[in-house]
């Protein structure tokens, strides 16, 4: 690809859902939905969040506004094509619904996006999954209102136009991406995150950090060929608006991340993490993400026998935020030469006290590695069960994520990806 187009782009786009933020915001969802005209709503959540009682409380408050609400509580943490299909089938059987509310982490929000898409549009799930894994079809019919209520701080799914899933038969994580999937409204209530376990806070928080960093270092929108109006996509490259959100997210993480992991009852730290997650979602939801996220998909999709703390123990998994972080230091070492100043600025935002390394390219990887160690992220790929024999398969999975790799600030070859994976087997 050319990063010096003959006819460079001069336009960037920005999109975001309506936002309601603050302690108690989740208590007003019934009123907010009543403004959409919704009268029959499906609340989508997972068993762990359902056990807290929050989804049922959200459903119960809607009766005051004449809204009937049912709760679906079988979302699979780290969703698969099978779990999406189960949820879609349930919604079709119990419906029709004219609005949806997702209460939970990215898994619940992404599952609600898939339900919304497949109950309003014709076809099957794989028709809409990104190329080359699926057919990449665009929705032909409008979707219903979707209110996203995150109970974890990390995914940014409440702001974005994508839902992520594991395609079991192909052992690959991929997504469905279209502007129509963006939630109508994001309701961010920091108090809902107080029960988030430390391990989940650490993993989801690394997702915030990588969203911000990948958006900050993404290919600038001016390096793309000029698009026609119908060619424009939500991920348009780094731009002044996405830079604003991403940089502020990193500044908030610098003072709140470690505190939120180690002192989960610190309401200010939780509020700052929720803000950072929201801001990072507004950044990468428009600029895009690149190499760490592309690598994360095969890391999670080919999991062997790793069981992270704070997550359901029934099945092995590498949580999304953890899988994104595992190759991030090496990935940003690889992209350093595209904009050294921007990489150093990112390191300074994340750790203003960090001393400059002998090689400036090492500064950001060093800051990331120190943070990962402090919050209990495993020591890179070896600790979650991968070794040299897995590299070719992991590289193959990454190279399927061309939608993400297109946002990288320079060309990424198979050899480049292999070197990043090999450099990520141990760090400290």
PDB file of N, CA and C in Angstrom, residues 96-157:
ATOM      1  N   UNK A  96     -41.283 -10.346  18.691  1.00  0.00           N
ATOM      2  CA  UNK A  96     -40.350  -9.291  18.276  1.00  0.00           C
ATOM      3  C   UNK A  96     -40.075  -8.278  19.372  1.00  0.00           C
ATOM      4  N   UNK A  97     -38.884  -7.673  19.291  1.00  0.00           N
ATOM      5  CA  UNK A  97     -38.489  -6.582  20.177  1.00  0.00           C
ATOM      6  C   UNK A  97     -38.270  -5.336  19.328  1.00  0.00           C
ATOM      7  N   UNK A  98     -38.499  -4.178  19.925  1.00  0.00           N
ATOM      8  CA  UNK A  98     -38.264  -2.946  19.183  1.00  0.00           C
ATOM      9  C   UNK A  98     -37.116  -2.116  19.753  1.00  0.00           C
ATOM     10  N   UNK A  99     -36.391  -2.677  20.740  1.00  0.00           N
ATOM     11  CA  UNK A  99     -35.184  -2.046  21.266  1.00  0.00           C
ATOM     12  C   UNK A  99     -34.414  -3.086  22.069  1.00  0.00           C
ATOM     13  N   UNK A 100     -33.134  -2.821  22.258  1.00  0.00           N
ATOM     14  CA  UNK A 100     -32.273  -3.727  23.018  1.00  0.00           C
ATOM     15  C   UNK A 100     -31.445  -2.929  24.024  1.00  0.00           C
ATOM     16  N   UNK A 101     -31.151  -3.581  25.163  1.00  0.00           N
ATOM     17  CA  UNK A 101     -30.269  -2.993  26.167  1.00  0.00           C
ATOM     18  C   UNK A 101     -29.216  -4.042  26.507  1.00  0.00           C
ATOM     19  N   UNK A 102     -27.950  -3.690  26.377  1.00  0.00           N
ATOM     20  CA  UNK A 102     -26.858  -4.591  26.740  1.00  0.00           C
ATOM     21  C   UNK A 102     -26.271  -4.140  28.071  1.00  0.00           C
ATOM     22  N   UNK A 103     -26.216  -5.054  29.043  1.00  0.00           N
ATOM     23  CA  UNK A 103     -25.663  -4.750  30.360  1.00  0.00           C
ATOM     24  C   UNK A 103     -24.515  -5.727  30.604  1.00  0.00           C
ATOM     25  N   UNK A 104     -23.289  -5.225  30.630  1.00  0.00           N
ATOM     26  CA  UNK A 104     -22.149  -6.113  30.841  1.00  0.00           C
ATOM     27  C   UNK A 104     -20.905  -5.569  30.179  1.00  0.00           C
ATOM     28  N   UNK A 105     -19.963  -6.476  29.933  1.00  0.00           N
ATOM     29  CA  UNK A 105     -18.739  -6.101  29.251  1.00  0.00           C
ATOM     30  C   UNK A 105     -18.923  -6.129  27.744  1.00  0.00           C
ATOM     31  N   UNK A 106     -17.800  -6.123  27.046  1.00  0.00           N
ATOM     32  CA  UNK A 106     -17.854  -6.142  25.602  1.00  0.00           C
ATOM     33  C   UNK A 106     -18.576  -7.346  25.049  1.00  0.00           C
ATOM     34  N   UNK A 107     -18.519  -8.470  25.756  1.00  0.00           N
ATOM     35  CA  UNK A 107     -19.188  -9.681  25.278  1.00  0.00           C
ATOM     36  C   UNK A 107     -20.691  -9.469  25.183  1.00  0.00           C
ATOM     37  N   UNK A 108     -21.277  -8.866  26.207  1.00  0.00           N
ATOM     38  CA  UNK A 108     -22.724  -8.616  26.195  1.00  0.00           C
ATOM     39  C   UNK A 108     -23.094  -7.574  25.157  1.00  0.00           C
ATOM     40  N   UNK A 109     -22.292  -6.506  25.068  1.00  0.00           N
ATOM     41  CA  UNK A 109     -22.606  -5.444  24.117  1.00  0.00           C
ATOM     42  C   UNK A 109     -22.466  -5.960  22.684  1.00  0.00           C
ATOM     43  N   UNK A 110     -21.411  -6.729  22.418  1.00  0.00           N
ATOM     44  CA  UNK A 110     -21.230  -7.264  21.071  1.00  0.00           C
ATOM     45  C   UNK A 110     -22.327  -8.268  20.717  1.00  0.00           C
ATOM     46  N   UNK A 111     -22.738  -9.078  21.683  1.00  0.00           N
ATOM     47  CA  UNK A 111     -23.821 -10.025  21.426  1.00  0.00           C
ATOM     48  C   UNK A 111     -25.113  -9.279  21.101  1.00  0.00           C
ATOM     49  N   UNK A 112     -25.392  -8.201  21.817  1.00  0.00           N
ATOM     50  CA  UNK A 112     -26.593  -7.406  21.535  1.00  0.00           C
ATOM     51  C   UNK A 112     -26.527  -6.786  20.141  1.00  0.00           C
ATOM     52  N   UNK A 113     -25.331  -6.352  19.726  1.00  0.00           N
ATOM     53  CA  UNK A 113     -25.186  -5.821  18.375  1.00  0.00           C
ATOM     54  C   UNK A 113     -25.543  -6.882  17.331  1.00  0.00           C
ATOM     55  N   UNK A 114     -25.041  -8.112  17.546  1.00  0.00           N
ATOM     56  CA  UNK A 114     -25.328  -9.196  16.602  1.00  0.00           C
ATOM     57  C   UNK A 114     -26.811  -9.535  16.585  1.00  0.00           C
ATOM     58  N   UNK A 115     -27.432  -9.576  17.768  1.00  0.00           N
ATOM     59  CA  UNK A 115     -28.875  -9.835  17.839  1.00  0.00           C
ATOM     60  C   UNK A 115     -29.632  -8.767  17.068  1.00  0.00           C
ATOM     61  N   UNK A 116     -29.276  -7.519  17.302  1.00  0.00           N
ATOM     62  CA  UNK A 116     -29.956  -6.406  16.649  1.00  0.00           C
ATOM     63  C   UNK A 116     -29.836  -6.520  15.124  1.00  0.00           C
ATOM     64  N   UNK A 117     -28.624  -6.828  14.658  1.00  0.00           N
ATOM     65  CA  UNK A 117     -28.399  -6.948  13.222  1.00  0.00           C
ATOM     66  C   UNK A 117     -29.229  -8.066  12.594  1.00  0.00           C
ATOM     67  N   UNK A 118     -29.203  -9.251  13.229  1.00  0.00           N
ATOM     68  CA  UNK A 118     -29.824 -10.427  12.609  1.00  0.00           C
ATOM     69  C   UNK A 118     -31.313 -10.540  12.882  1.00  0.00           C
ATOM     70  N   UNK A 119     -31.872  -9.693  13.749  1.00  0.00           N
ATOM     71  CA  UNK A 119     -33.330  -9.677  13.912  1.00  0.00           C
ATOM     72  C   UNK A 119     -33.972  -8.550  13.105  1.00  0.00           C
ATOM     73  N   UNK A 120     -33.164  -7.730  12.467  1.00  0.00           N
ATOM     74  CA  UNK A 120     -33.705  -6.650  11.635  1.00  0.00           C
ATOM     75  C   UNK A 120     -33.328  -6.811  10.164  1.00  0.00           C
ATOM     76  N   UNK A 121     -32.371  -7.690   9.879  1.00  0.00           N
ATOM     77  CA  UNK A 121     -31.882  -7.847   8.514  1.00  0.00           C
ATOM     78  C   UNK A 121     -31.929  -9.317   8.089  1.00  0.00           C
ATOM     79  N   UNK A 122     -32.070  -9.582   6.803  1.00  0.00           N
ATOM     80  CA  UNK A 122     -32.123 -10.960   6.317  1.00  0.00           C
ATOM     81  C   UNK A 122     -30.742 -11.603   6.308  1.00  0.00           C
ATOM     82  N   UNK A 123     -30.731 -12.929   6.139  1.00  0.00           N
ATOM     83  CA  UNK A 123     -29.472 -13.640   5.989  1.00  0.00           C
ATOM     84  C   UNK A 123     -28.998 -14.303   7.268  1.00  0.00           C
ATOM     85  N   UNK A 124     -27.784 -14.841   7.201  1.00  0.00           N
ATOM     86  CA  UNK A 124     -27.186 -15.565   8.308  1.00  0.00           C
ATOM     87  C   UNK A 124     -25.972 -14.806   8.846  1.00  0.00           C
ATOM     88  N   UNK A 125     -25.514 -15.229  10.012  1.00  0.00           N
ATOM     89  CA  UNK A 125     -24.426 -14.548  10.703  1.00  0.00           C
ATOM     90  C   UNK A 125     -23.192 -14.394   9.812  1.00  0.00           C
ATOM     91  N   UNK A 126     -22.755 -15.464   9.152  1.00  0.00           N
ATOM     92  CA  UNK A 126     -21.518 -15.415   8.378  1.00  0.00           C
ATOM     93  C   UNK A 126     -21.641 -14.534   7.146  1.00  0.00           C
ATOM     94  N   UNK A 127     -22.861 -14.194   6.751  1.00  0.00           N
ATOM     95  CA  UNK A 127     -23.025 -13.255   5.639  1.00  0.00           C
ATOM     96  C   UNK A 127     -22.438 -11.888   5.981  1.00  0.00           C
ATOM     97  N   UNK A 128     -22.435 -11.545   7.280  1.00  0.00           N
ATOM     98  CA  UNK A 128     -22.036 -10.208   7.706  1.00  0.00           C
ATOM     99  C   UNK A 128     -20.635 -10.148   8.310  1.00  0.00           C
ATOM    100  N   UNK A 129     -20.050 -11.321   8.619  1.00  0.00           N
ATOM    101  CA  UNK A 129     -18.710 -11.356   9.210  1.00  0.00           C
ATOM    102  C   UNK A 129     -17.694 -10.826   8.195  1.00  0.00           C
ATOM    103  N   UNK A 130     -16.695 -10.116   8.708  1.00  0.00           N
ATOM    104  CA  UNK A 130     -15.705  -9.476   7.844  1.00  0.00           C
ATOM    105  C   UNK A 130     -15.023 -10.462   6.902  1.00  0.00           C
ATOM    106  N   UNK A 131     -14.732  -9.995   5.706  1.00  0.00           N
ATOM    107  CA  UNK A 131     -13.910 -10.711   4.739  1.00  0.00           C
ATOM    108  C   UNK A 131     -12.475 -10.791   5.298  1.00  0.00           C
ATOM    109  N   UNK A 132     -11.719 -11.904   5.138  1.00  0.00           N
ATOM    110  CA  UNK A 132     -12.033 -13.069   4.327  1.00  0.00           C
ATOM    111  C   UNK A 132     -12.711 -14.207   5.083  1.00  0.00           C
ATOM    112  N   UNK A 133     -12.971 -14.008   6.383  1.00  0.00           N
ATOM    113  CA  UNK A 133     -13.582 -15.085   7.160  1.00  0.00           C
ATOM    114  C   UNK A 133     -15.036 -15.276   6.743  1.00  0.00           C
ATOM    115  N   UNK A 134     -15.760 -14.160   6.572  1.00  0.00           N
ATOM    116  CA  UNK A 134     -17.150 -14.203   6.133  1.00  0.00           C
ATOM    117  C   UNK A 134     -17.344 -13.416   4.855  1.00  0.00           C
ATOM    118  N   UNK A 135     -18.592 -13.060   4.579  1.00  0.00           N
ATOM    119  CA  UNK A 135     -18.918 -12.408   3.312  1.00  0.00           C
ATOM    120  C   UNK A 135     -18.858 -10.878   3.366  1.00  0.00           C
ATOM    121  N   UNK A 136     -18.862 -10.304   4.575  1.00  0.00           N
ATOM    122  CA  UNK A 136     -18.736  -8.865   4.700  1.00  0.00           C
ATOM    123  C   UNK A 136     -19.910  -8.069   4.160  1.00  0.00           C
ATOM    124  N   UNK A 137     -21.116  -8.646   4.200  1.00  0.00           N
ATOM    125  CA  UNK A 137     -22.298  -7.947   3.684  1.00  0.00           C
ATOM    126  C   UNK A 137     -22.654  -6.780   4.590  1.00  0.00           C
ATOM    127  N   UNK A 138     -23.126  -5.696   4.002  1.00  0.00           N
ATOM    128  CA  UNK A 138     -23.595  -4.547   4.768  1.00  0.00           C
ATOM    129  C   UNK A 138     -25.082  -4.699   5.071  1.00  0.00           C
ATOM    130  N   UNK A 139     -25.562  -4.203   6.217  1.00  0.00           N
ATOM    131  CA  UNK A 139     -27.000  -4.255   6.507  1.00  0.00           C
ATOM    132  C   UNK A 139     -27.794  -3.519   5.439  1.00  0.00           C
ATOM    133  N   UNK A 140     -28.947  -4.063   5.093  1.00  0.00           N
ATOM    134  CA  UNK A 140     -29.813  -3.417   4.112  1.00  0.00           C
ATOM    135  C   UNK A 140     -31.015  -2.740   4.760  1.00  0.00           C
ATOM    136  N   UNK A 141     -31.256  -3.037   6.049  1.00  0.00           N
ATOM    137  CA  UNK A 141     -32.403  -2.499   6.767  1.00  0.00           C
ATOM    138  C   UNK A 141     -31.923  -1.784   8.032  1.00  0.00           C
ATOM    139  N   UNK A 142     -32.638  -0.766   8.485  1.00  0.00           N
ATOM    140  CA  UNK A 142     -32.236  -0.067   9.714  1.00  0.00           C
ATOM    141  C   UNK A 142     -32.342  -0.969  10.938  1.00  0.00           C
ATOM    142  N   UNK A 143     -31.454  -0.756  11.894  1.00  0.00           N
ATOM    143  CA  UNK A 143     -31.476  -1.513  13.139  1.00  0.00           C
ATOM    144  C   UNK A 143     -32.328  -0.792  14.172  1.00  0.00           C
ATOM    145  N   UNK A 144     -32.706  -1.511  15.247  1.00  0.00           N
ATOM    146  CA  UNK A 144     -33.481  -0.925  16.331  1.00  0.00           C
ATOM    147  C   UNK A 144     -32.557  -0.166  17.292  1.00  0.00           C
ATOM    148  N   UNK A 145     -33.113   0.690  18.146  1.00  0.00           N
ATOM    149  CA  UNK A 145     -32.298   1.360  19.162  1.00  0.00           C
ATOM    150  C   UNK A 145     -31.599   0.339  20.074  1.00  0.00           C
ATOM    151  N   UNK A 146     -30.344   0.620  20.385  1.00  0.00           N
ATOM    152  CA  UNK A 146     -29.555  -0.217  21.286  1.00  0.00           C
ATOM    153  C   UNK A 146     -28.887   0.690  22.316  1.00  0.00           C
ATOM    154  N   UNK A 147     -29.174   0.418  23.597  1.00  0.00           N
ATOM    155  CA  UNK A 147     -28.532   1.136  24.698  1.00  0.00           C
ATOM    156  C   UNK A 147     -27.478   0.216  25.294  1.00  0.00           C
ATOM    157  N   UNK A 148     -26.244   0.683  25.359  1.00  0.00           N
ATOM    158  CA  UNK A 148     -25.137  -0.114  25.888  1.00  0.00           C
ATOM    159  C   UNK A 148     -24.752   0.390  27.273  1.00  0.00           C
ATOM    160  N   UNK A 149     -24.721  -0.537  28.235  1.00  0.00           N
ATOM    161  CA  UNK A 149     -24.455  -0.199  29.635  1.00  0.00           C
ATOM    162  C   UNK A 149     -23.244  -1.008  30.096  1.00  0.00           C
ATOM    163  N   UNK A 150     -22.021  -0.491  29.934  1.00  0.00           N
ATOM    164  CA  UNK A 150     -20.844  -1.284  30.302  1.00  0.00           C
ATOM    165  C   UNK A 150     -20.693  -1.440  31.808  1.00  0.00           C
ATOM    166  N   UNK A 151     -20.360  -2.654  32.223  1.00  0.00           N
ATOM    167  CA  UNK A 151     -20.059  -2.921  33.631  1.00  0.00           C
ATOM    168  C   UNK A 151     -18.579  -3.226  33.826  1.00  0.00           C
ATOM    169  N   UNK A 152     -17.823  -3.234  32.732  1.00  0.00           N
ATOM    170  CA  UNK A 152     -16.368  -3.331  32.802  1.00  0.00           C
ATOM    171  C   UNK A 152     -15.790  -2.082  32.152  1.00  0.00           C
ATOM    172  N   UNK A 153     -14.549  -1.779  32.484  1.00  0.00           N
ATOM    173  CA  UNK A 153     -13.905  -0.603  31.906  1.00  0.00           C
ATOM    174  C   UNK A 153     -12.812  -1.085  30.975  1.00  0.00           C
ATOM    175  N   UNK A 154     -13.121  -1.070  29.669  1.00  0.00           N
ATOM    176  CA  UNK A 154     -12.084  -1.496  28.754  1.00  0.00           C
ATOM    177  C   UNK A 154     -12.462  -1.585  27.303  1.00  0.00           C
ATOM    178  N   UNK A 155     -13.532  -2.298  26.987  1.00  0.00           N
ATOM    179  CA  UNK A 155     -13.735  -2.660  25.595  1.00  0.00           C
ATOM    180  C   UNK A 155     -14.061  -1.472  24.699  1.00  0.00           C
ATOM    181  N   UNK A 156     -14.737  -0.467  25.249  1.00  0.00           N
ATOM    182  CA  UNK A 156     -15.189   0.630  24.413  1.00  0.00           C
ATOM    183  C   UNK A 156     -16.301   0.232  23.467  1.00  0.00           C
ATOM    184  N   UNK A 157     -16.844  -0.984  23.646  1.00  0.00           N
ATOM    185  CA  UNK A 157     -17.861  -1.487  22.720  1.00  0.00           C
ATOM    186  C   UNK A 157     -19.102  -0.614  22.713  1.00  0.00           C
TER     187      UNK A 157
END
